[in-house]
JSON list of C-alpha atoms in Angstrom, two decimals:
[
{"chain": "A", "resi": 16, "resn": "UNK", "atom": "CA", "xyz": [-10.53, -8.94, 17.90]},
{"chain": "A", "resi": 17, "resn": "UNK", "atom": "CA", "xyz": [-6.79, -9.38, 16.08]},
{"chain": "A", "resi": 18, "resn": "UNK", "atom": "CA", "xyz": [-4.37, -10.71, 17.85]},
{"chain": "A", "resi": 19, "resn": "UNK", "atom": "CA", "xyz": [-1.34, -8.19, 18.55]},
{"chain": "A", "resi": 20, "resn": "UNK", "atom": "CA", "xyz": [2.23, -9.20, 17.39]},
{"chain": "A", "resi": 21, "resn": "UNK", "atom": "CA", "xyz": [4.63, -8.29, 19.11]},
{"chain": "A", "resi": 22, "resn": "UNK", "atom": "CA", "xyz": [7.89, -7.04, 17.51]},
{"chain": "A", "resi": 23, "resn": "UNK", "atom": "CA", "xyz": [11.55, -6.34, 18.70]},
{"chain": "A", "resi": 24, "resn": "UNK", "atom": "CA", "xyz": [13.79, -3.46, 17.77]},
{"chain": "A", "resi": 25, "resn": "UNK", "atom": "CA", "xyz": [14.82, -5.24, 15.17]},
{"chain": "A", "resi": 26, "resn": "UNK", "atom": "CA", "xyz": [11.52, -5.82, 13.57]},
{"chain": "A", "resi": 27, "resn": "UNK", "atom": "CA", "xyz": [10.86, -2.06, 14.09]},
{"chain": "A", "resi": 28, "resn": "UNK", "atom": "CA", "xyz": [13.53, -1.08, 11.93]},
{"chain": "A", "resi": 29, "resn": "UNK", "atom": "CA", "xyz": [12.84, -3.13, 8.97]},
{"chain": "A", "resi": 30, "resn": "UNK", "atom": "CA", "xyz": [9.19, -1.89, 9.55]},
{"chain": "A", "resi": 31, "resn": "UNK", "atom": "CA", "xyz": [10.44, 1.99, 9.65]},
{"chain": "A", "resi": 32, "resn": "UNK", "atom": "CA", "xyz": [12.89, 0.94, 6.40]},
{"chain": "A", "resi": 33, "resn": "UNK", "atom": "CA", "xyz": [9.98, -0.42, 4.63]},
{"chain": "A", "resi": 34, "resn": "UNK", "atom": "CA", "xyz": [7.78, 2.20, 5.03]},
{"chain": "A", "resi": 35, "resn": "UNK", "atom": "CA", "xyz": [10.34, 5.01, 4.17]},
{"chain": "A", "resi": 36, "resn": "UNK", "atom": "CA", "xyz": [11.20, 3.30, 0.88]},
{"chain": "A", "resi": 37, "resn": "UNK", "atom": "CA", "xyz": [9.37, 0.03, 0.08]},
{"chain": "A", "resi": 38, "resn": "UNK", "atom": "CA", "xyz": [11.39, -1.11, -3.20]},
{"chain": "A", "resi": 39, "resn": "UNK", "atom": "CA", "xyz": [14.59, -0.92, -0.51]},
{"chain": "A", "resi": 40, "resn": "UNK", "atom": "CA", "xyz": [16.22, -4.62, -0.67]},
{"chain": "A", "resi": 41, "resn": "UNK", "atom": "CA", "xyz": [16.40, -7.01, 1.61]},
{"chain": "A", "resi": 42, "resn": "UNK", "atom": "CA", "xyz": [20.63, -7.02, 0.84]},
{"chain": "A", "resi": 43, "resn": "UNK", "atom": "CA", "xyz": [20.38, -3.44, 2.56]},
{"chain": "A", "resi": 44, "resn": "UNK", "atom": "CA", "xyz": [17.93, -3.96, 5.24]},
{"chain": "A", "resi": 45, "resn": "UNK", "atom": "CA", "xyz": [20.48, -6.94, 6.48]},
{"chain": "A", "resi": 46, "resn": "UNK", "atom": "CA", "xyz": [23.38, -4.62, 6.49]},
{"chain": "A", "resi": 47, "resn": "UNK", "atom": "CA", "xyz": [21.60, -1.88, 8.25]},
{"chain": "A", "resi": 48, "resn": "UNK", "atom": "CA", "xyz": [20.02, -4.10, 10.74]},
{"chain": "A", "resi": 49, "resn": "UNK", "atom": "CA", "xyz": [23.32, -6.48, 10.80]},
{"chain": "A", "resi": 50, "resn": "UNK", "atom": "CA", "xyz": [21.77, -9.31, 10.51]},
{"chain": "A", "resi": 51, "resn": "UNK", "atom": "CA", "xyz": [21.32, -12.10, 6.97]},
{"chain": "A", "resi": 52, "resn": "UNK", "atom": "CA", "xyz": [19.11, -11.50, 4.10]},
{"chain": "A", "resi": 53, "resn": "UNK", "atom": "CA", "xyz": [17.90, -14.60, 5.49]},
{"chain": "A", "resi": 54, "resn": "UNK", "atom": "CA", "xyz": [16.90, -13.30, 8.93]},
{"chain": "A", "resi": 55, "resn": "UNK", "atom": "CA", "xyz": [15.30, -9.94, 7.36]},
{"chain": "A", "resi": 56, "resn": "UNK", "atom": "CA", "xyz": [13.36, -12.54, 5.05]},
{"chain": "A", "resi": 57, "resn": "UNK", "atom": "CA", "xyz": [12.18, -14.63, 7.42]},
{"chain": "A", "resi": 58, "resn": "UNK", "atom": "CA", "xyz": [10.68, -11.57, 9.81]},
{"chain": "A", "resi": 59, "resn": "UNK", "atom": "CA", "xyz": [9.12, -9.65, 6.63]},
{"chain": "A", "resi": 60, "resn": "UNK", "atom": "CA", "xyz": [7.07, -13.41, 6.14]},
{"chain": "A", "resi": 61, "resn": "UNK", "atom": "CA", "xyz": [6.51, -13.47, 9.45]},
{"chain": "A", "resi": 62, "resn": "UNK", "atom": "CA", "xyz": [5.20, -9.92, 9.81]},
{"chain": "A", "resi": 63, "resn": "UNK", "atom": "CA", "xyz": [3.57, -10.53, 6.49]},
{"chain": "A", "resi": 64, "resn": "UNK", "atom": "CA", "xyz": [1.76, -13.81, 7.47]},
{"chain": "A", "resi": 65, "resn": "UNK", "atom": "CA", "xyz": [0.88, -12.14, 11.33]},
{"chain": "A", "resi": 66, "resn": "UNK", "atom": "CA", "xyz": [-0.86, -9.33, 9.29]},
{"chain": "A", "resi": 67, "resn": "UNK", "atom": "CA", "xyz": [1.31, -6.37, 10.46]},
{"chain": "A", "resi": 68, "resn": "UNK", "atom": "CA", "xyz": [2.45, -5.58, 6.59]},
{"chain": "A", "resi": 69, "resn": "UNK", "atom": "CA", "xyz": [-0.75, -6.09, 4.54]},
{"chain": "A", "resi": 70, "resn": "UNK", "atom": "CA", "xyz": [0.28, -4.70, 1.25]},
{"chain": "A", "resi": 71, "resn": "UNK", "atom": "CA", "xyz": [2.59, -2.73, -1.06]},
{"chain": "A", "resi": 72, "resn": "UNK", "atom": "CA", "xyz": [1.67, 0.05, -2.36]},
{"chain": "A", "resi": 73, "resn": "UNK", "atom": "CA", "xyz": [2.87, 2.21, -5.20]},
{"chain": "A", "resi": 74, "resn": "UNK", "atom": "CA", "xyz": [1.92, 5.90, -6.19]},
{"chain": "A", "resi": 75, "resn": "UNK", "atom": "CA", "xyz": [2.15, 7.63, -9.03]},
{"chain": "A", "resi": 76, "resn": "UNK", "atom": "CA", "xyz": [2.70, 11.46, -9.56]},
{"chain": "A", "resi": 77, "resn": "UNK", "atom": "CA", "xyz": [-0.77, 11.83, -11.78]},
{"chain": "A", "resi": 78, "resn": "UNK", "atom": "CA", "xyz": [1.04, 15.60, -12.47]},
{"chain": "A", "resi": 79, "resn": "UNK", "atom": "CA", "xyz": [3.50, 14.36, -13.90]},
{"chain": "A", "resi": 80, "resn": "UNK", "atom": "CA", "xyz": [1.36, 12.64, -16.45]},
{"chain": "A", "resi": 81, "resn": "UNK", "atom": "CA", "xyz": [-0.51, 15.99, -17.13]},
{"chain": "A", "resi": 82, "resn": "UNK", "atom": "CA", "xyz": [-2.74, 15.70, -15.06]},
{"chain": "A", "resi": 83, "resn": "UNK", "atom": "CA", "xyz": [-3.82, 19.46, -13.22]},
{"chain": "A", "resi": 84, "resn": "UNK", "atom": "CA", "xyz": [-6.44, 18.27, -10.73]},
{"chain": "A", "resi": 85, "resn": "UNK", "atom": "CA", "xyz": [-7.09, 15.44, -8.85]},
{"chain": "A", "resi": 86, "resn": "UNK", "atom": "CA", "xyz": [-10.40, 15.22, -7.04]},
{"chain": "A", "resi": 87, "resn": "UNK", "atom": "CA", "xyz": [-11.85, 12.47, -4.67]},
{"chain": "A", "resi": 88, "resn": "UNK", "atom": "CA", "xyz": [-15.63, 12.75, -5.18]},
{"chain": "A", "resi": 89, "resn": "UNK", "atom": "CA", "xyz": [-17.99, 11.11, -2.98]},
{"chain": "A", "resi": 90, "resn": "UNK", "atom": "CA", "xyz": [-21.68, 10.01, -5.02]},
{"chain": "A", "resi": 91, "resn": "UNK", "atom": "CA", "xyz": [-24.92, 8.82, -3.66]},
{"chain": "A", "resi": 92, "resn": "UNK", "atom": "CA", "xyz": [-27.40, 7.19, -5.66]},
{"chain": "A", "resi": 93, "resn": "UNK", "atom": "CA", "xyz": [-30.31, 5.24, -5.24]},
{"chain": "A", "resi": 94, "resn": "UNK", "atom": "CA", "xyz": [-29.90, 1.13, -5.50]},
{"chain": "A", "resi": 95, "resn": "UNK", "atom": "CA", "xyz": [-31.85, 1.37, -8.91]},
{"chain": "A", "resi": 96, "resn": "UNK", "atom": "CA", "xyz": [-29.60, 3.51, -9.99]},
{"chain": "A", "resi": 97, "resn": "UNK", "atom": "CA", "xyz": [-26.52, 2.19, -9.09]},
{"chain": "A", "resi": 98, "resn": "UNK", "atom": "CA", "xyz": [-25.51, 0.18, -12.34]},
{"chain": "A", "resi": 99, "resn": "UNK", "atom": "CA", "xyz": [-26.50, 3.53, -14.83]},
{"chain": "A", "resi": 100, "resn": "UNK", "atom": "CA", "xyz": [-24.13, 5.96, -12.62]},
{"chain": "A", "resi": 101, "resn": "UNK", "atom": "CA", "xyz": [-21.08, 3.39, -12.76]},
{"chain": "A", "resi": 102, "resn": "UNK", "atom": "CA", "xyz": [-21.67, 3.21, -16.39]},
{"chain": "A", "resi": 103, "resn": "UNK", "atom": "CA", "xyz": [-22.07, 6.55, -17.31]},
{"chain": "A", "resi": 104, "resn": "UNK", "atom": "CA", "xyz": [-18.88, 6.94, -15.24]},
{"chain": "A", "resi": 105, "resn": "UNK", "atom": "CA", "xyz": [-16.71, 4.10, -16.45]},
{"chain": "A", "resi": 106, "resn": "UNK", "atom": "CA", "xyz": [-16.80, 5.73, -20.17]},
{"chain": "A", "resi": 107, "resn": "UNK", "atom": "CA", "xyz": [-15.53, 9.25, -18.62]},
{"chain": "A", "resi": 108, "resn": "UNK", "atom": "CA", "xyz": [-11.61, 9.18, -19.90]},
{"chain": "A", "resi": 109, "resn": "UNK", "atom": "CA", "xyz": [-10.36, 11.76, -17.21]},
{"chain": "A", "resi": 110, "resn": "UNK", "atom": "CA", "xyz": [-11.96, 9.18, -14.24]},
{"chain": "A", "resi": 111, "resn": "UNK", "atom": "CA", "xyz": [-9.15, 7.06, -13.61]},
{"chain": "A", "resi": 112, "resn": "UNK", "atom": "CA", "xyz": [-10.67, 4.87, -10.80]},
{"chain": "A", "resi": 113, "resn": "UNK", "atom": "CA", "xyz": [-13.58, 3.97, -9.15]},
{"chain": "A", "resi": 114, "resn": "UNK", "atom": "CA", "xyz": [-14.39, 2.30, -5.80]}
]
């Protein structure tokens, strides 16, 4: 079982910030929050390190690129045939990832 962090209002809004607009600096976060760049860094390590951010994420617009469907497709295979399905798959050009 994790442990759970607790965080303060403060931490909360840097958390709300973040997740409204990730690329948003630190600079601004400070000046919102009023508090250093310093102080916003060290809580972002700390909630970093304490595992309540785990990642940054970016998305892209794949209709923007041309793209007119997207599709999340869900295969089952047998173990044998595992490797031949992910190759067949990997040499599609409109398959853009695989998991």
């Amino acid at each position: 079982m994790q442990k759970q962090t607790k965080i303060d209002e403060i931490d909360a809004k840097i958390l709300r910030t973040l997740l409204k607009e990730s690329r948003t600096s630190f600079t601004e976060i400070a000046k919102d929050c009023k508090i250093s760049v310093g102080a916003v860094r060290m809580r972002y390590k700390r909630l970093w390190k304490e595992g309540v951010i785990n990642g940054e994420v970016m998305l892209v617009n794949p209709h923007s690129l041309g793209y007119k469907y997207i599709s999340d497709l869900g295969i089952t295979t047998a173990v044998e045939n595992e490797k031949e399905v992910i190759k067949f798959l990997t040499h599609k050009p409109y398959i853009s990832q695989m998991v």
